[in-house]
Short mmCIF file of C-alpha atoms in Angstrom, two decimals:
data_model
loop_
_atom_site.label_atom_id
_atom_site.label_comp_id
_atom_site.label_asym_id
_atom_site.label_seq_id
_atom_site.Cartn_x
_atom_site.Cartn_y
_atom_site.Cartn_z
CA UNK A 1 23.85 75.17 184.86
CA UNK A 2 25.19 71.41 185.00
CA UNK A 3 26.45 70.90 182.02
CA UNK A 4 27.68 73.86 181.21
CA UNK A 5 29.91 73.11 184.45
CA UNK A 6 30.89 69.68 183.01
CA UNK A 7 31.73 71.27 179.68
CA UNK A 8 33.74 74.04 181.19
CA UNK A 9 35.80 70.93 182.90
CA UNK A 10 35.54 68.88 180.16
CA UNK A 11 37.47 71.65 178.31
CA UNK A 12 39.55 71.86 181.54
CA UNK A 13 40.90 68.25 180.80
CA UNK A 14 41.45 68.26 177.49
CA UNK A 15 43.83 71.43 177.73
CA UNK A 16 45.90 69.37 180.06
CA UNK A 17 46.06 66.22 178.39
CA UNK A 18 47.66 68.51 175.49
CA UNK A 19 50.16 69.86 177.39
CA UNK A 20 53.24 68.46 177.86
CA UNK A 21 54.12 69.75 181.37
CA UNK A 22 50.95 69.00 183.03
CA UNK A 23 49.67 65.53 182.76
CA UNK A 24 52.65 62.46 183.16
CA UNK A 25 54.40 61.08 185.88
CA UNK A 26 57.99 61.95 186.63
CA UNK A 27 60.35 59.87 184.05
CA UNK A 28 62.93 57.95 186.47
CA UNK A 29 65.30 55.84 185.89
CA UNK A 30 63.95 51.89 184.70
CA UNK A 31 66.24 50.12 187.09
CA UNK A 32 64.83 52.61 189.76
CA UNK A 33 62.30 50.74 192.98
CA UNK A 34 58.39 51.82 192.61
CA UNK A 35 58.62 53.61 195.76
CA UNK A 36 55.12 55.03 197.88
CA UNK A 37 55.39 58.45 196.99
CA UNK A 38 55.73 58.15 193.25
CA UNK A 39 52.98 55.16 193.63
CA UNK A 40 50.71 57.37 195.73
CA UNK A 41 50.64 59.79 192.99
CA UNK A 42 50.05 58.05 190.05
CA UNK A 43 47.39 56.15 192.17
CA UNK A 44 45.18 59.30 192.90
CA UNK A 45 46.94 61.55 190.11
CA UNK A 46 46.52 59.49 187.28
CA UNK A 47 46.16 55.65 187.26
CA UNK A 48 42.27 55.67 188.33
CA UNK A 49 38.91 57.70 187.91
CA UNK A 50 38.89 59.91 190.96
CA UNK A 51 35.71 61.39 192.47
CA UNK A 52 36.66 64.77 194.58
CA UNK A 53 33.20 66.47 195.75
CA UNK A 54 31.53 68.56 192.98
CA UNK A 55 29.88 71.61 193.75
CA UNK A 56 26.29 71.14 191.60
CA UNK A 57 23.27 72.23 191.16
CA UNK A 58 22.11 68.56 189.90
CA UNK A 59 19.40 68.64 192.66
CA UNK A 60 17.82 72.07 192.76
CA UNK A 61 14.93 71.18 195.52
CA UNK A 62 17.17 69.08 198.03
CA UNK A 63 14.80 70.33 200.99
CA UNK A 64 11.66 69.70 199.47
CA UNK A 65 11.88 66.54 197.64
CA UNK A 66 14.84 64.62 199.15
CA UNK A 67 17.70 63.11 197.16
CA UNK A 68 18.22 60.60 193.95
CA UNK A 69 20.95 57.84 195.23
CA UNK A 70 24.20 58.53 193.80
CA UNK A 71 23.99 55.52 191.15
CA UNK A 72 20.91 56.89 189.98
CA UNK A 73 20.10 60.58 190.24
CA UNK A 74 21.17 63.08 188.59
CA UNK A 75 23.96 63.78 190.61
CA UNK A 76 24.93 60.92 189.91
CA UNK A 77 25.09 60.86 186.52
CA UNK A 78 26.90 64.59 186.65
CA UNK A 79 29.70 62.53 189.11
CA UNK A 80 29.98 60.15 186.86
CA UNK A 81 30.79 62.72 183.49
CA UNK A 82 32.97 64.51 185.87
CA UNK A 83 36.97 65.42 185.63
CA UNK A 84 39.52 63.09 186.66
CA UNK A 85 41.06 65.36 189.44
CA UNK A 86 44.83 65.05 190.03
CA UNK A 87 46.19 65.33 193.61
CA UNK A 88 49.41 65.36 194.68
CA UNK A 89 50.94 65.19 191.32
CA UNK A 90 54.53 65.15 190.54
CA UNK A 91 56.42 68.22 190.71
CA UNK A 92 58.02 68.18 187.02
CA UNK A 93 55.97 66.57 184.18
CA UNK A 94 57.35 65.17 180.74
CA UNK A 95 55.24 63.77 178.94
CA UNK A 96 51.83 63.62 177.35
CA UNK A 97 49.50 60.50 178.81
CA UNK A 98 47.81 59.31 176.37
CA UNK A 99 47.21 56.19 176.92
CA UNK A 100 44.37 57.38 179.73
CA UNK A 101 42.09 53.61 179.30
CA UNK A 102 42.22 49.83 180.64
CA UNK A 103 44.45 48.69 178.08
CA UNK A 104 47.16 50.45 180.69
CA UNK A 105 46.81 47.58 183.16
CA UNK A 106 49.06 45.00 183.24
CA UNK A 107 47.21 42.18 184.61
CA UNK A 108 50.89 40.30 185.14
CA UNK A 109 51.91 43.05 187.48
CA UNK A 110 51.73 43.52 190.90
CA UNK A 111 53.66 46.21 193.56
CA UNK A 112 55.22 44.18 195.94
CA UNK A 113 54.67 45.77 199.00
CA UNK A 114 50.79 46.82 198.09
CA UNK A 115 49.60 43.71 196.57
CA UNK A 116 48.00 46.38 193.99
CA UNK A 117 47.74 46.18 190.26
CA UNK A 118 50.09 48.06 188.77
CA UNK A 119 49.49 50.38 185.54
CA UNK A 120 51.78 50.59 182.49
CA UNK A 121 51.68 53.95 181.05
CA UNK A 122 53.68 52.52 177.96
CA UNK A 123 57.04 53.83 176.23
CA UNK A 124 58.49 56.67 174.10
CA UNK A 125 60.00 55.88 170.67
CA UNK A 126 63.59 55.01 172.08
CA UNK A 127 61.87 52.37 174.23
CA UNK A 128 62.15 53.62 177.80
CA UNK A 129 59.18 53.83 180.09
CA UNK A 130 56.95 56.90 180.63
CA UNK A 131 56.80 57.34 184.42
CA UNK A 132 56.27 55.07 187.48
CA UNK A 133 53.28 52.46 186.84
CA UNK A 134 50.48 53.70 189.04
CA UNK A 135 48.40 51.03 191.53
CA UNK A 136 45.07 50.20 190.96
CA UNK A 137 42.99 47.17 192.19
CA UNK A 138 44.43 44.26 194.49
CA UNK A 139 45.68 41.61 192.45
CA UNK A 140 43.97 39.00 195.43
CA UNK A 141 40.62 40.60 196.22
CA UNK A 142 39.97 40.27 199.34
CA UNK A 143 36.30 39.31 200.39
CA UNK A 144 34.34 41.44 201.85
CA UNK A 145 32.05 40.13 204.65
CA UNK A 146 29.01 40.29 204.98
CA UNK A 147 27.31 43.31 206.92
CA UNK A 148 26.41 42.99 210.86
CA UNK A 149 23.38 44.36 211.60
CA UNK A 150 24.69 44.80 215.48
CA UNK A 151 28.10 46.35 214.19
CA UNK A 152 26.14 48.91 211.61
CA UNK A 153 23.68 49.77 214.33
CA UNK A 154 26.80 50.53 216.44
CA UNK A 155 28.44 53.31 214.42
CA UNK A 156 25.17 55.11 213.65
CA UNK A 157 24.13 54.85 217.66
CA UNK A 158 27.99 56.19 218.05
CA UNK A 159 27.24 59.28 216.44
CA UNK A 160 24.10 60.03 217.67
CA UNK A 161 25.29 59.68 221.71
CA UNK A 162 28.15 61.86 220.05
CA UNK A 163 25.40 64.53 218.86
CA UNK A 164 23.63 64.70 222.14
CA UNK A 165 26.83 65.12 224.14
CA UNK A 166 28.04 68.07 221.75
CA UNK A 167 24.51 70.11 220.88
CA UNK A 168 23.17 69.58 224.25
CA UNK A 169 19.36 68.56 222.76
CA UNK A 170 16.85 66.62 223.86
CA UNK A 171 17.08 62.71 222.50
CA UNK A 172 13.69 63.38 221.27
CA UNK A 173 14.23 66.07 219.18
CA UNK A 174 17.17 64.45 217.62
CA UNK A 175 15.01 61.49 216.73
CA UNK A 176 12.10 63.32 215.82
CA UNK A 177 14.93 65.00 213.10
CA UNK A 178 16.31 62.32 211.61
CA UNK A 179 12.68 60.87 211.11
CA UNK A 180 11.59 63.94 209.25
CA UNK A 181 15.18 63.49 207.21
CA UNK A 182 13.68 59.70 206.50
CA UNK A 183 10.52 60.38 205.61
CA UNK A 184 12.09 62.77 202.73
CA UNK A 185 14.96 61.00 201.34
CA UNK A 186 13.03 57.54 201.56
CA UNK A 187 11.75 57.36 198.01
CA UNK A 188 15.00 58.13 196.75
CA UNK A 189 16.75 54.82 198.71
CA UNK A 190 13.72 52.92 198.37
CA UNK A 191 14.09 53.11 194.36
CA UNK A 192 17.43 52.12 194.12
CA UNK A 193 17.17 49.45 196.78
CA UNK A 194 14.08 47.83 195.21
CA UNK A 195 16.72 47.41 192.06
CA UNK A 196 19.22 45.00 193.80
CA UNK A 197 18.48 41.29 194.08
CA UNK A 198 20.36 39.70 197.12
CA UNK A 199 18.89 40.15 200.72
CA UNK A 200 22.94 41.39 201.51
CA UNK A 201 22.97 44.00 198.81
CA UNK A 202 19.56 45.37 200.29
CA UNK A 203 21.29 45.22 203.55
CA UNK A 204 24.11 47.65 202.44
CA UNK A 205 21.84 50.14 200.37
CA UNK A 206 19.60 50.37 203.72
CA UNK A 207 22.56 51.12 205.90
CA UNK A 208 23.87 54.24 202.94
CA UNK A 209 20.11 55.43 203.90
CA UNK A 210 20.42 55.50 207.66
CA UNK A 211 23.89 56.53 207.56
CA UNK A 212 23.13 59.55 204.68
CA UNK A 213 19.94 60.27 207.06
CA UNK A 214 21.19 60.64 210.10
CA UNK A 215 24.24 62.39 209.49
CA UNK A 216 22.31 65.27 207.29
CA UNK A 217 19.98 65.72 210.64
CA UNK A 218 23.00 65.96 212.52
CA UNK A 219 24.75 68.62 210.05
CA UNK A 220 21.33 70.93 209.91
CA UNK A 221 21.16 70.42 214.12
CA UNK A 222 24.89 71.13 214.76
CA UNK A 223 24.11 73.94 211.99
CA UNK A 224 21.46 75.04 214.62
CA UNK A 225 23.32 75.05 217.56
CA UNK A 226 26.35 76.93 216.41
CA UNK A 227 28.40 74.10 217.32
CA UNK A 228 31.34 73.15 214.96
CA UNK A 229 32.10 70.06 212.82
CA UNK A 230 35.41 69.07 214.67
CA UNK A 231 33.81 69.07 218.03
CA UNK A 232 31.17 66.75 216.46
CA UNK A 233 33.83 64.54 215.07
CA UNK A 234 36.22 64.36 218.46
CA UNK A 235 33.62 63.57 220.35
CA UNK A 236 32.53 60.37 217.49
CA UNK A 237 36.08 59.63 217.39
CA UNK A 238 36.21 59.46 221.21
CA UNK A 239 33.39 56.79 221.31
CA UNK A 240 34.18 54.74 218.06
CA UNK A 241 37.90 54.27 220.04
CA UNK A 242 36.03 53.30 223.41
CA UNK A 243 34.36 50.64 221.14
CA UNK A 244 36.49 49.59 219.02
CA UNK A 245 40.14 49.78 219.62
CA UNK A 246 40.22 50.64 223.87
CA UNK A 247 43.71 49.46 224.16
CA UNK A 248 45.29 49.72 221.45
CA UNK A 249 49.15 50.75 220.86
CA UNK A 250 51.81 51.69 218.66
CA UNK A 251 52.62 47.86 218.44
CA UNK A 252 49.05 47.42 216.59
CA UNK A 253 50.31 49.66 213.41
CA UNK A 254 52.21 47.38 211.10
CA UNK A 255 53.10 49.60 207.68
CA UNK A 256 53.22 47.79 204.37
CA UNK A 257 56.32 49.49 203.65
CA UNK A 258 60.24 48.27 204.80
CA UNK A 259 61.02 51.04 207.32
CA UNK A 260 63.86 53.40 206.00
CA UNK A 261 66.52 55.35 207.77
CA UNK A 262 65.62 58.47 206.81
CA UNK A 263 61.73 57.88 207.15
CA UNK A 264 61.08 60.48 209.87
CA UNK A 265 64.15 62.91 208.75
CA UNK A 266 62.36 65.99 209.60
CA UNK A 267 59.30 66.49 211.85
CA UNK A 268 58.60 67.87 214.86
CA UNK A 269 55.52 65.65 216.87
CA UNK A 270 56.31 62.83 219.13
CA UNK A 271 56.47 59.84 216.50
CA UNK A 272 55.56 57.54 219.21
CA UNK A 273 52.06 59.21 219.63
CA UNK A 274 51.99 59.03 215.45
CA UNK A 275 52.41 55.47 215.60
CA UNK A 276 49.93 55.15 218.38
CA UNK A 277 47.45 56.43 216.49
CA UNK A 278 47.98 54.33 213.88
CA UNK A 279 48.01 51.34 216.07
CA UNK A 280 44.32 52.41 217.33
CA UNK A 281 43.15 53.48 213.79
CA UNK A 282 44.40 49.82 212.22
CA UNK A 283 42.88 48.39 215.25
CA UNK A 284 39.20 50.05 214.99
CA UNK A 285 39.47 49.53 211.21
CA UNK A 286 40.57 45.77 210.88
CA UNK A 287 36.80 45.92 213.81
CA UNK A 288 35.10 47.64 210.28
CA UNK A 289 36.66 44.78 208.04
CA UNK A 290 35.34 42.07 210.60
CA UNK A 291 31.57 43.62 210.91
CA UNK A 292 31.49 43.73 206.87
CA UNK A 293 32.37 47.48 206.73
CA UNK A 294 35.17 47.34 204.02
CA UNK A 295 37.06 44.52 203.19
CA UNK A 296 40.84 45.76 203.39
CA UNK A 297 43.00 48.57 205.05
CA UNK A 298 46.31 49.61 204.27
CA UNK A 299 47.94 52.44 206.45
CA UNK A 300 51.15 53.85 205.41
CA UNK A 301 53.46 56.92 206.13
CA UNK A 302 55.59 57.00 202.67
CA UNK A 303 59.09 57.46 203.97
CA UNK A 304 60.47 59.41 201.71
CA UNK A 305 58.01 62.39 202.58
CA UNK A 306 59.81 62.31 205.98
CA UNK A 307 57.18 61.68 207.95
CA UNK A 308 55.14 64.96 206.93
CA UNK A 309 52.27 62.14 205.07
CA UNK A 310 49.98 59.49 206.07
CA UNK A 311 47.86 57.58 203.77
CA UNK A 312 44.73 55.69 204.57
CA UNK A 313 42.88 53.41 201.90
CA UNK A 314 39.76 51.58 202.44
CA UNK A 315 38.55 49.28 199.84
CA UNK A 316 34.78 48.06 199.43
CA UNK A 317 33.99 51.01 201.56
CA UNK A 318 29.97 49.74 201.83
CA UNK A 319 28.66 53.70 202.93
CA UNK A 320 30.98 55.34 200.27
CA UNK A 321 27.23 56.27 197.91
CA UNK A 322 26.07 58.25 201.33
CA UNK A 323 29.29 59.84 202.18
CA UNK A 324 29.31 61.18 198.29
CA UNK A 325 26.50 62.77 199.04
CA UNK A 326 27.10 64.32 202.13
CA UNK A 327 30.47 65.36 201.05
CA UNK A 328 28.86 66.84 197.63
CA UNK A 329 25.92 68.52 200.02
CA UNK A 330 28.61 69.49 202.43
CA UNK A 331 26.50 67.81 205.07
CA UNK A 332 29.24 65.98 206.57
CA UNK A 333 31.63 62.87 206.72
CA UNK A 334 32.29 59.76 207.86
CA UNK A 335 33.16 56.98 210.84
CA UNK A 336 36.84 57.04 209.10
CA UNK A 337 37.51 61.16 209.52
CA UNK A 338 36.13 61.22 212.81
CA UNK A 339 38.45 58.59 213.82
CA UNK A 340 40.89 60.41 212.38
CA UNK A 341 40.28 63.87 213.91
CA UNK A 342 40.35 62.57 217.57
CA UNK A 343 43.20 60.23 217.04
CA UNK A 344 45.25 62.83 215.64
CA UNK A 345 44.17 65.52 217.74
CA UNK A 346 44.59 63.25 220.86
CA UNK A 347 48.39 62.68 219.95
CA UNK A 348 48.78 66.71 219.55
CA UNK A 349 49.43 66.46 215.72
CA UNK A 350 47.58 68.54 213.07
CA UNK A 351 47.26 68.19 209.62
CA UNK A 352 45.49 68.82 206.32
CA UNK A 353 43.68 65.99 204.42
CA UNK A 354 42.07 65.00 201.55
CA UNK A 355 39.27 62.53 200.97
CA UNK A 356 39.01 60.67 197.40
CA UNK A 357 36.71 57.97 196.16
CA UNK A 358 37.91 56.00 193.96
CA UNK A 359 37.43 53.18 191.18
CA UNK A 360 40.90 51.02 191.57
CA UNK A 361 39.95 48.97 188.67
CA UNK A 362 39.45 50.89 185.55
CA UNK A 363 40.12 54.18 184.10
CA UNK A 364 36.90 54.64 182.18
CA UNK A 365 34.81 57.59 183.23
CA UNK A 366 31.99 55.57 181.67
CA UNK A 367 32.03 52.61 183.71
CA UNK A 368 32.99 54.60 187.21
CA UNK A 369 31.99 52.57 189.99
CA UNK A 370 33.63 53.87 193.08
CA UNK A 371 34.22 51.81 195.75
CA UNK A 372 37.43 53.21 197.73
CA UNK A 373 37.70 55.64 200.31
CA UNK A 374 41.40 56.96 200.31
CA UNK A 375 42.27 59.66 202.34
CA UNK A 376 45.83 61.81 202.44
CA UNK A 377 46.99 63.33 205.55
CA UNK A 378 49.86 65.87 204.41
CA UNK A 379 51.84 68.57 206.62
CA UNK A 380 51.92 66.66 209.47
CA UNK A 381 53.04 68.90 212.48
CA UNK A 382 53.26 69.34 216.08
CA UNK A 383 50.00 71.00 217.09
#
């Protein structure tokens, strides 16, 4: 069934690499600023090798024989041969992009406000440029730290108090769940762990099993109860804010972007609860960076979308192999969505989102390696 999938989407791709209105950037002027929209959407549209979940049938016996690790199982591989997936592509097209490989990135180039490669999606016959560059990698990497064991144990004990408060269960049964979830999935982790050298790497691969464990025992209980998701991920939210960013405030949220006059042109929540969010989320996040979660944040609201759009990238993401599967299993997501949810929810605003994991530094399908979690809150509105 798999690869007749990836050949169906394999034809999918090549159809719109051959059109001409479906797969370029808008073609503005070359005087004209890189500006966050236009970057956003070459970043997740075109400039890198996306990963949105895949609906497979890669792993056949999930319940009975647990799960290959994303790097080495089969659903793996199928991620790997997958379709780029554009999202929030432009709204006219003009051009066919052919130059879809490395030799796009200018290594001389970096966005300004971003600190991001940019991506050079070369020139028509009378010389002028085919779209906006896109973003890719940071041009000064920043390190990412190593993982504390204290700080890891924290999130996963975060959602588990946040289980037991929602499903109303026992602590034992809970535990006695995400054992049996261990005992299943173990030979799986314990394979691809045994294949890294450095006692840090080990470290990391270990936490993508406890985290992929205990938040598939969570899914099947909440499953059980009849409680939904979002409760769940308020109530995480709720406790990862107690712990992480208890105080924090609108003056925490610092955007990457010059403010613009027209930034917030049309909406209708209190932008003052927006940016109070943000100031909590950037808190609790830059708390990830320092316990060896991820190793840089950057929050924006691209002004020229009026204030309807929030992106969130996380680079270095260390679960981002266990949230792949859970996403691809529909098991579940992250610390980062759940902060999300209640933040959000707690300043009355709704939304729709969605969650991509990307490779910022190539464009090969080959060598995909993701290792960004980027998420896109759209249609912000007064809930």
């Amino acid at each position: 069934m798999m690869p007749s999938i990836i050949f169906l989407h394999l034809i999918v791709f090549a159809l719109l690499l051959l059109c001409s209105e479906s797969f370029s950037l808008l073609d503005p002027p070359s005087t004209k600023r890189l500006d966050r929209r236009e970057a956003l959407k070459a970043a997740i549209g075109f400039a890198t090798v996306l990963l949105p979940p895949l609906s497979s049938n890669a792993i056949s016996s999930d319940e009975q024989q647990g799960i290959g690790v994303v790097t080495d199982s089969s659903l793996g591989k199928a991620f790997r041969r997958s379709i780029v997936r554009g999202a929030q592509v432009a709204d006219k097209l003009d051009e066919k992009w052919e130059r879809l490989s490395d030799s796009m990135r200018d290594k001389s180039k970096c966005d300004s406000n971003t600190g991001r490669r940019l991506y050079d999606n070369g020139v028509r016959k009378d010389g002028t440029p085919i779209g906006n560059p896109g973003l890719g990698a940071l041009c000064q990497p920043v390190e990412l730290l190593p993982l504390d064991d204290a700080f890891a144990k924290k999130i996963l004990d975060t959602a588990i108090k946040s289980t037991l408060l929602v499903a109303n269960i026992n602590e034992d049964y809970l535990l006695n769940a995400i054992q049996d979830t261990k005992d299943l999935v173990r030979p799986s982790f314990e394979r691809s762990i045994s294949m890294v050298g450095s006692d840090e790497e080990k470290k990391k691969k270990t936490f993508n099993f406890e985290l992929y464990s205990i938040m598939r025992s969570i899914s099947k209980i909440l499953e059980e109860r009849k409680v939904d998701v979002r409760s769940f991920q308020l109530a995480w939210g709720r406790e990862l804010v107690s712990n992480f960013a208890p105080s924090a405030t609108r003056k925490d949220f610092i955007s990457p972007f010059p403010e613009m006059a027209d930034e917030f042109e049309d909406y209708d929540y209190d932008k003052n609860k927006l940016l109070d969010a943000l100031g909590a989320l950037s808190v609790a996040l830059n708390n990830f960076k320092s316990g060896g979660l991820l190793s840089y944040v950057e929050l924006s609201i691209p002004y020229d979308d009026y204030g309807s759009v929030v992106t969130i990238a996380c680079d270095d993401y260390v679960p981002i192999s266990a949230e792949i599967l859970l996403s691809e299993q529909k098991r579940g997501q992250g610390p980062i969505q759940a902060l999300v949810v209640y933040l959000f929810d707690k300043a009355t605003i709704t939304f729709n989102s969605d969650t991509f994991y990307i490779d910022p530094s190539t464009t090969r399908q080959t060598d995909y390696n993701p290792s960004q979690l980027l998420l896109n809150l759209n249609s912000l509105s007064k809930r």
